[in-house]
Short mmCIF file of C-alpha atoms in Angstrom, two decimals:
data_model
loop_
_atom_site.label_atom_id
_atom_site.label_comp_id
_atom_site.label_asym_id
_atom_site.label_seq_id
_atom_site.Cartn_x
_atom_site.Cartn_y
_atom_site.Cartn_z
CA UNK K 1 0.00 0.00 0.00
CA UNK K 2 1.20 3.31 -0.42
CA UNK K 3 0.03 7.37 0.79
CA UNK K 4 1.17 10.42 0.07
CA UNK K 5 2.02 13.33 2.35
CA UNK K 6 3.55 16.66 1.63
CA UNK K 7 7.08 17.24 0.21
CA UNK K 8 8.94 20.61 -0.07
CA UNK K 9 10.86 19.99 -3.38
CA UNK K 10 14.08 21.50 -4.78
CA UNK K 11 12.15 24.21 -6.77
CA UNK K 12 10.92 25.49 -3.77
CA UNK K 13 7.33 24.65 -4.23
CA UNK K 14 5.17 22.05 -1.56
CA UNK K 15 4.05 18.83 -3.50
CA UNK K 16 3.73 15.20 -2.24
CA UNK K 17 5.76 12.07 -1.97
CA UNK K 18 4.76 8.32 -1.74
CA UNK K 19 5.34 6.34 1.51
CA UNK K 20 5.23 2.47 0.52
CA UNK K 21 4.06 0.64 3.91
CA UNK K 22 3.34 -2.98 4.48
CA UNK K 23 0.18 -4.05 5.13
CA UNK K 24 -1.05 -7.67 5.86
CA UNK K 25 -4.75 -8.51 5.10
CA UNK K 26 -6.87 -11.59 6.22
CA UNK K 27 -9.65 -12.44 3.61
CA UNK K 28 -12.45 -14.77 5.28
CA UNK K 29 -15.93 -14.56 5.31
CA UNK K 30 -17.85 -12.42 7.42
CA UNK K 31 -20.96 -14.23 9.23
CA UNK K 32 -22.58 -11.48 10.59
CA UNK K 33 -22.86 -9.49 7.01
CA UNK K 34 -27.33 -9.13 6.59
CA UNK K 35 -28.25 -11.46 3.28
CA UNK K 36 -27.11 -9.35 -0.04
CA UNK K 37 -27.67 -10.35 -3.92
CA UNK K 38 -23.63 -11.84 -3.14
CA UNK K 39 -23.98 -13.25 0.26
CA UNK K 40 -21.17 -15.67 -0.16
CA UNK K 41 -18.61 -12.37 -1.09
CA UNK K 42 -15.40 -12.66 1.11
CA UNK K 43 -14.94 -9.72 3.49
CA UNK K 44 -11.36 -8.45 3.43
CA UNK K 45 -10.09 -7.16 6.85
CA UNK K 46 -6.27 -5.79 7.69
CA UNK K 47 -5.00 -7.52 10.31
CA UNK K 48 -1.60 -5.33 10.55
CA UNK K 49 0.31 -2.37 9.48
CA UNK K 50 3.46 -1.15 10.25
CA UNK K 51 4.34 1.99 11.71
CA UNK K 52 6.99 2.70 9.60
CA UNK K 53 7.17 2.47 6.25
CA UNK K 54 9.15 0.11 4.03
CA UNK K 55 9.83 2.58 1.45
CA UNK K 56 10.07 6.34 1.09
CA UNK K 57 11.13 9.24 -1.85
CA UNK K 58 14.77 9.65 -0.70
CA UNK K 59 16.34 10.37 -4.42
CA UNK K 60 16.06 13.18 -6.84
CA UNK K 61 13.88 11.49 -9.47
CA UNK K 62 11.56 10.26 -6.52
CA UNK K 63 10.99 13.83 -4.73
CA UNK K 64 7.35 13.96 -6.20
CA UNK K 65 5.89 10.89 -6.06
CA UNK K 66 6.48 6.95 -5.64
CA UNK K 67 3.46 4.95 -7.03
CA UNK K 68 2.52 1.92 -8.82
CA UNK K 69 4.48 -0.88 -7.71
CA UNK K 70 4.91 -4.55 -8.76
CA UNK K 71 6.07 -7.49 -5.81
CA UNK K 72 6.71 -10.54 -6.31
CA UNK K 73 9.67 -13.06 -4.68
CA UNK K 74 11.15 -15.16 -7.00
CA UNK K 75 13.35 -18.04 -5.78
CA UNK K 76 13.75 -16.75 -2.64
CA UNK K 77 14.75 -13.07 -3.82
CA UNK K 78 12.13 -9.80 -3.04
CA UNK K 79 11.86 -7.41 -6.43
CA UNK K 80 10.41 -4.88 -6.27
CA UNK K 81 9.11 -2.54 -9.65
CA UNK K 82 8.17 0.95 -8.75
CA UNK K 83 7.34 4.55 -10.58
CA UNK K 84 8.54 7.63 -9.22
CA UNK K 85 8.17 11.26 -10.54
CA UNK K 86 10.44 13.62 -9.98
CA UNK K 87 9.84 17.98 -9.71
CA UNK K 88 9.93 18.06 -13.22
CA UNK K 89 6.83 16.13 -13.70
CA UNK K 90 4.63 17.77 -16.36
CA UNK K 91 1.94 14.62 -16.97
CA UNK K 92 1.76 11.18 -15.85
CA UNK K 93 3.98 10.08 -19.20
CA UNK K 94 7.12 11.80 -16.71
CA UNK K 95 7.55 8.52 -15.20
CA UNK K 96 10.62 6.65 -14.07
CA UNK K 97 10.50 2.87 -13.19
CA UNK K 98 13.33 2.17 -10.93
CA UNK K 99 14.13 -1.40 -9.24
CA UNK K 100 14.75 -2.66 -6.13
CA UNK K 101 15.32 -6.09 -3.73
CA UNK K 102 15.12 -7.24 -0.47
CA UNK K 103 16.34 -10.72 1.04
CA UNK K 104 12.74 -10.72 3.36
CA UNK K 105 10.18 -8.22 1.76
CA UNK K 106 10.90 -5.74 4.42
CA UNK K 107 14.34 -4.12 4.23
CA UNK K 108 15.12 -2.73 0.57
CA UNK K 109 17.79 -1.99 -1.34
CA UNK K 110 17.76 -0.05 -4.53
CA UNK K 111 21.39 -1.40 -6.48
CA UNK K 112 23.01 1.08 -9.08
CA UNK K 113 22.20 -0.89 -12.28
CA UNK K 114 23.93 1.51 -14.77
CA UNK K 115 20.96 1.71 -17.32
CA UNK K 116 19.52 4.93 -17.77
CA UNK K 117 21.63 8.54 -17.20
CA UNK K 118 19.86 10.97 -14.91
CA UNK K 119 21.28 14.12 -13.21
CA UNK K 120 24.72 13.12 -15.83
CA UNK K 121 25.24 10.11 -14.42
CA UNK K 122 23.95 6.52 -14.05
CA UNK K 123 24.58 6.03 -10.93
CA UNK K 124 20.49 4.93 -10.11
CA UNK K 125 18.73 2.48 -9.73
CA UNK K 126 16.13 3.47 -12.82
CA UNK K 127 15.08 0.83 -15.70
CA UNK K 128 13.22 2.94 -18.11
CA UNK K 129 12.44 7.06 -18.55
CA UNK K 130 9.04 8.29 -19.28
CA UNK K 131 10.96 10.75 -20.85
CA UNK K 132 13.08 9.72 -23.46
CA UNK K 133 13.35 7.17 -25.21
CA UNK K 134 10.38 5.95 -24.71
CA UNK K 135 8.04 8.78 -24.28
CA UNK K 136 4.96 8.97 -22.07
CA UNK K 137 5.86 5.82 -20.03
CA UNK K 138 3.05 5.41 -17.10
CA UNK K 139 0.78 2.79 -15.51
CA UNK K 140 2.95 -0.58 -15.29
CA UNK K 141 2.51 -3.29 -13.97
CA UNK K 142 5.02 -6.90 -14.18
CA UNK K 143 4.32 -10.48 -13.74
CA UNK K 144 6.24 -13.49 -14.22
CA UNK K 145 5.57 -15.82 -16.85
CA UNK K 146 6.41 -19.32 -16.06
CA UNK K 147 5.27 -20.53 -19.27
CA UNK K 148 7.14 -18.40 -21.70
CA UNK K 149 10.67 -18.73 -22.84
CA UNK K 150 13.68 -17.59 -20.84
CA UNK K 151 14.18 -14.10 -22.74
CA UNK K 152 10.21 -13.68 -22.34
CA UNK K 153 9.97 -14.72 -18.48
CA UNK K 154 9.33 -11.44 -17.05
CA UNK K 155 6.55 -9.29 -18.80
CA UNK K 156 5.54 -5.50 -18.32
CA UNK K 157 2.30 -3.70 -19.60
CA UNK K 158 1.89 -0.02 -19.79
CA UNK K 159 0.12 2.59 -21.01
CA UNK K 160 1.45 5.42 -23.50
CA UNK K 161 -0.70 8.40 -24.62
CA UNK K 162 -1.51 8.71 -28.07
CA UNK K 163 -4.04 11.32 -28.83
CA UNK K 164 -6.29 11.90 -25.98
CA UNK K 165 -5.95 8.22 -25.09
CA UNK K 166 -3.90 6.15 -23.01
CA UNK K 167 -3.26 2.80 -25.23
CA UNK K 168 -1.90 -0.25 -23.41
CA UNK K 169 1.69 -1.48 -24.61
CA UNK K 170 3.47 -4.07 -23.37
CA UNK K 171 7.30 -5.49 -23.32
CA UNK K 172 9.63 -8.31 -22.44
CA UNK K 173 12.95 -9.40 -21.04
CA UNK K 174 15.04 -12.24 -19.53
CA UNK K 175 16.04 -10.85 -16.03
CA UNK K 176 13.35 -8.26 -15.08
CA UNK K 177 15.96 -4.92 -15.76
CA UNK K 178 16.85 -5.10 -19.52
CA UNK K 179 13.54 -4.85 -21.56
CA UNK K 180 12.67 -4.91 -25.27
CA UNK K 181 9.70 -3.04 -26.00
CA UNK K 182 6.88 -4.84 -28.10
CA UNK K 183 6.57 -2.88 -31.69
CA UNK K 184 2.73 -3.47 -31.42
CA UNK K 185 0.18 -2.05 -28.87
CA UNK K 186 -1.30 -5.11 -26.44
CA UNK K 187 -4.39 -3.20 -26.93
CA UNK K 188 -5.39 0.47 -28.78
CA UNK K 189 -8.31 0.91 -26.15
CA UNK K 190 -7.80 3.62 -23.25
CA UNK K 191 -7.09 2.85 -19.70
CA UNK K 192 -5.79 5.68 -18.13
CA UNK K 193 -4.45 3.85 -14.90
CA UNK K 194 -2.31 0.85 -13.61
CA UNK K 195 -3.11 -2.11 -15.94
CA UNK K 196 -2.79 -5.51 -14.68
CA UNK K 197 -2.30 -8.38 -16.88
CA UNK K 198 -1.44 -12.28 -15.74
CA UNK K 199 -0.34 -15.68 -17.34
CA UNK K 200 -3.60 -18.27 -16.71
CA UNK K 201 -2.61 -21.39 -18.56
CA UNK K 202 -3.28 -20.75 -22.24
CA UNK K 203 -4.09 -16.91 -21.92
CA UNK K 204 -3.25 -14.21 -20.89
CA UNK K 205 -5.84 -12.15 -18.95
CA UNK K 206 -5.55 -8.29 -19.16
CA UNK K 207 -7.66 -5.39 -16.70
CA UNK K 208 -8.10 -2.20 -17.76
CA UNK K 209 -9.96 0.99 -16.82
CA UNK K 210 -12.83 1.82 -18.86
CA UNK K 211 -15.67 4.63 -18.31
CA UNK K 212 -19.52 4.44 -18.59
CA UNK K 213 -20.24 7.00 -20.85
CA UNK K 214 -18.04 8.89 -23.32
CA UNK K 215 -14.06 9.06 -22.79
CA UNK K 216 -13.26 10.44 -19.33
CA UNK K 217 -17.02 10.99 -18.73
CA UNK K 218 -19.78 8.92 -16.13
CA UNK K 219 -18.27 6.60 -13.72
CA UNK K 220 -14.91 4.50 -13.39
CA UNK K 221 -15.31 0.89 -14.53
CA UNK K 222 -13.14 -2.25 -14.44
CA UNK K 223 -12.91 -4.37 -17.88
CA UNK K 224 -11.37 -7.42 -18.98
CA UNK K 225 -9.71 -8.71 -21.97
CA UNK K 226 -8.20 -11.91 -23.22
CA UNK K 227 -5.53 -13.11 -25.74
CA UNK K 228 -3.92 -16.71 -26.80
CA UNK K 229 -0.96 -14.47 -27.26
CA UNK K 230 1.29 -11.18 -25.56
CA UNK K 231 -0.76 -9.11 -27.81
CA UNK K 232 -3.37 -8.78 -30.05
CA UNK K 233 -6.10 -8.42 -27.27
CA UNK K 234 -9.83 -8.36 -27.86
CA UNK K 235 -11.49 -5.60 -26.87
CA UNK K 236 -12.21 -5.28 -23.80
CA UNK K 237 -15.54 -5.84 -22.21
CA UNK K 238 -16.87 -4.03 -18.40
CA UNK K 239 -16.70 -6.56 -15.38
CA UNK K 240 -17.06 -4.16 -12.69
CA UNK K 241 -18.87 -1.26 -12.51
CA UNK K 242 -20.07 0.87 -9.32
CA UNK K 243 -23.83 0.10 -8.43
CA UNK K 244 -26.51 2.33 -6.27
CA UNK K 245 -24.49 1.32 -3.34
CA UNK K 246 -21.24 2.84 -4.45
CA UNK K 247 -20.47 6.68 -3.25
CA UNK K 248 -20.53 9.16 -6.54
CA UNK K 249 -17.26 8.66 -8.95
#
């Protein structure tokens, strides 16, 4: 989980900065919920939270924001994918996702990997630039790919603006740091927030952000599409969509 909370930056002007915390949750049902239309829906409770959190803006490129983040451990190794903005931030295509690890989930470490030049050096921990080359970087999200082969294992998805819309692209690599981008768009549909995609046998299930009525208008809703392939995915269709019981968008 992450929150924000207010940052004086090095242009002299108040903005806001991610704290990454850990949170554990228990999911179990909850037997004195009153009989809905989904009585048999899980209730999801935290059971902790730490005081302190795990993570927090500490570099130049992260003195805006840290958001979006991707876990997993992966044979016995934490790794940790993670956006940050820096002062400089202009729209959400400004993005920087930067890398770290952990031997238990809780301490981090964020290695100089020697990839991407920023403040005319590469001493950073930084993967890709929203900024060049690969303009208007935002929304990721990586999974692991059991399935696929080696140089394929580790697969990101993204969105990049074109036009007024945020299409979803996607890329690949071997070890999680060096990635080759995809040529194609996964999908030239909007979603104009994190997209999550996973590896479920023989397809590959992608969630976007769609909207009820025209682009940016009505209320936020959740859709799904599918594909045999790392691309080439149908469009998508609404899964999730707020209800009478939902507070206003």
């Amino acid at each position: 989980a992450y929150s924000d909370f207010k940052h004086k930056s090095s242009d002299g002007q108040t903005r806001k900065a991610i704290l990454v915390r850990r949170v554990k949750v228990t999911i179990g049902a909850d037997k004195n919920e009153k009989e809905t239309k989904l009585p048999e829906l899980p209730k999801v409770t935290i059971s902790q939270r730490t005081t302190v959190p795990l993570m927090k803006a500490e570099r130049p490129y992260e003195d805006l924001r840290l958001s979006w983040l991707s876990v997993m451990c992966i044979n016995g190794e934490w790794k940790m994918w993670y956006e940050s903005i820096d002062h400089n931030f202009k729209n959400e295509g400004d993005s920087f996702l930067c890398f770290a690890k952990s031997k238990d989930g809780i301490v981090w470490e964020r290695p100089d990997l020697g990839l991407v030049e920023y403040g005319g050096n590469k001493n950073n921990n930084i993967l890709i630039s929203g900024k060049a080359p690969h303009k208007d970087f935002s929304g990721s999200n990586i999974f692991f790919d059991e399935q696929a082969p080696a140089e394929e294992r580790y697969k990101l998805v993204y969105m990049n603006e074109v036009g007024r819309e945020w299409w979803v692209h996607g890329a690949v690599s071997a070890d999680g740091l060096n990635w080759k981008f995809l040529a194609k768009p996964l999908l030239k549909k909007n979603s104009d927030t994190q997209i999550v995609c996973i590896r479920d046998k023989d397809r590959y299930r992608l969630y976007v952000r769609m909207w009820s009525e025209a682009l940016y208008k009505g209320l936020r809703q959740v859709g799904y599409s599918e594909s045999k392939t790392f691309g080439d995915f149908s469009d998508p269709v609404v899964i999730l969509s707020p209800d009478e019981k939902d507070p206003k968008d």
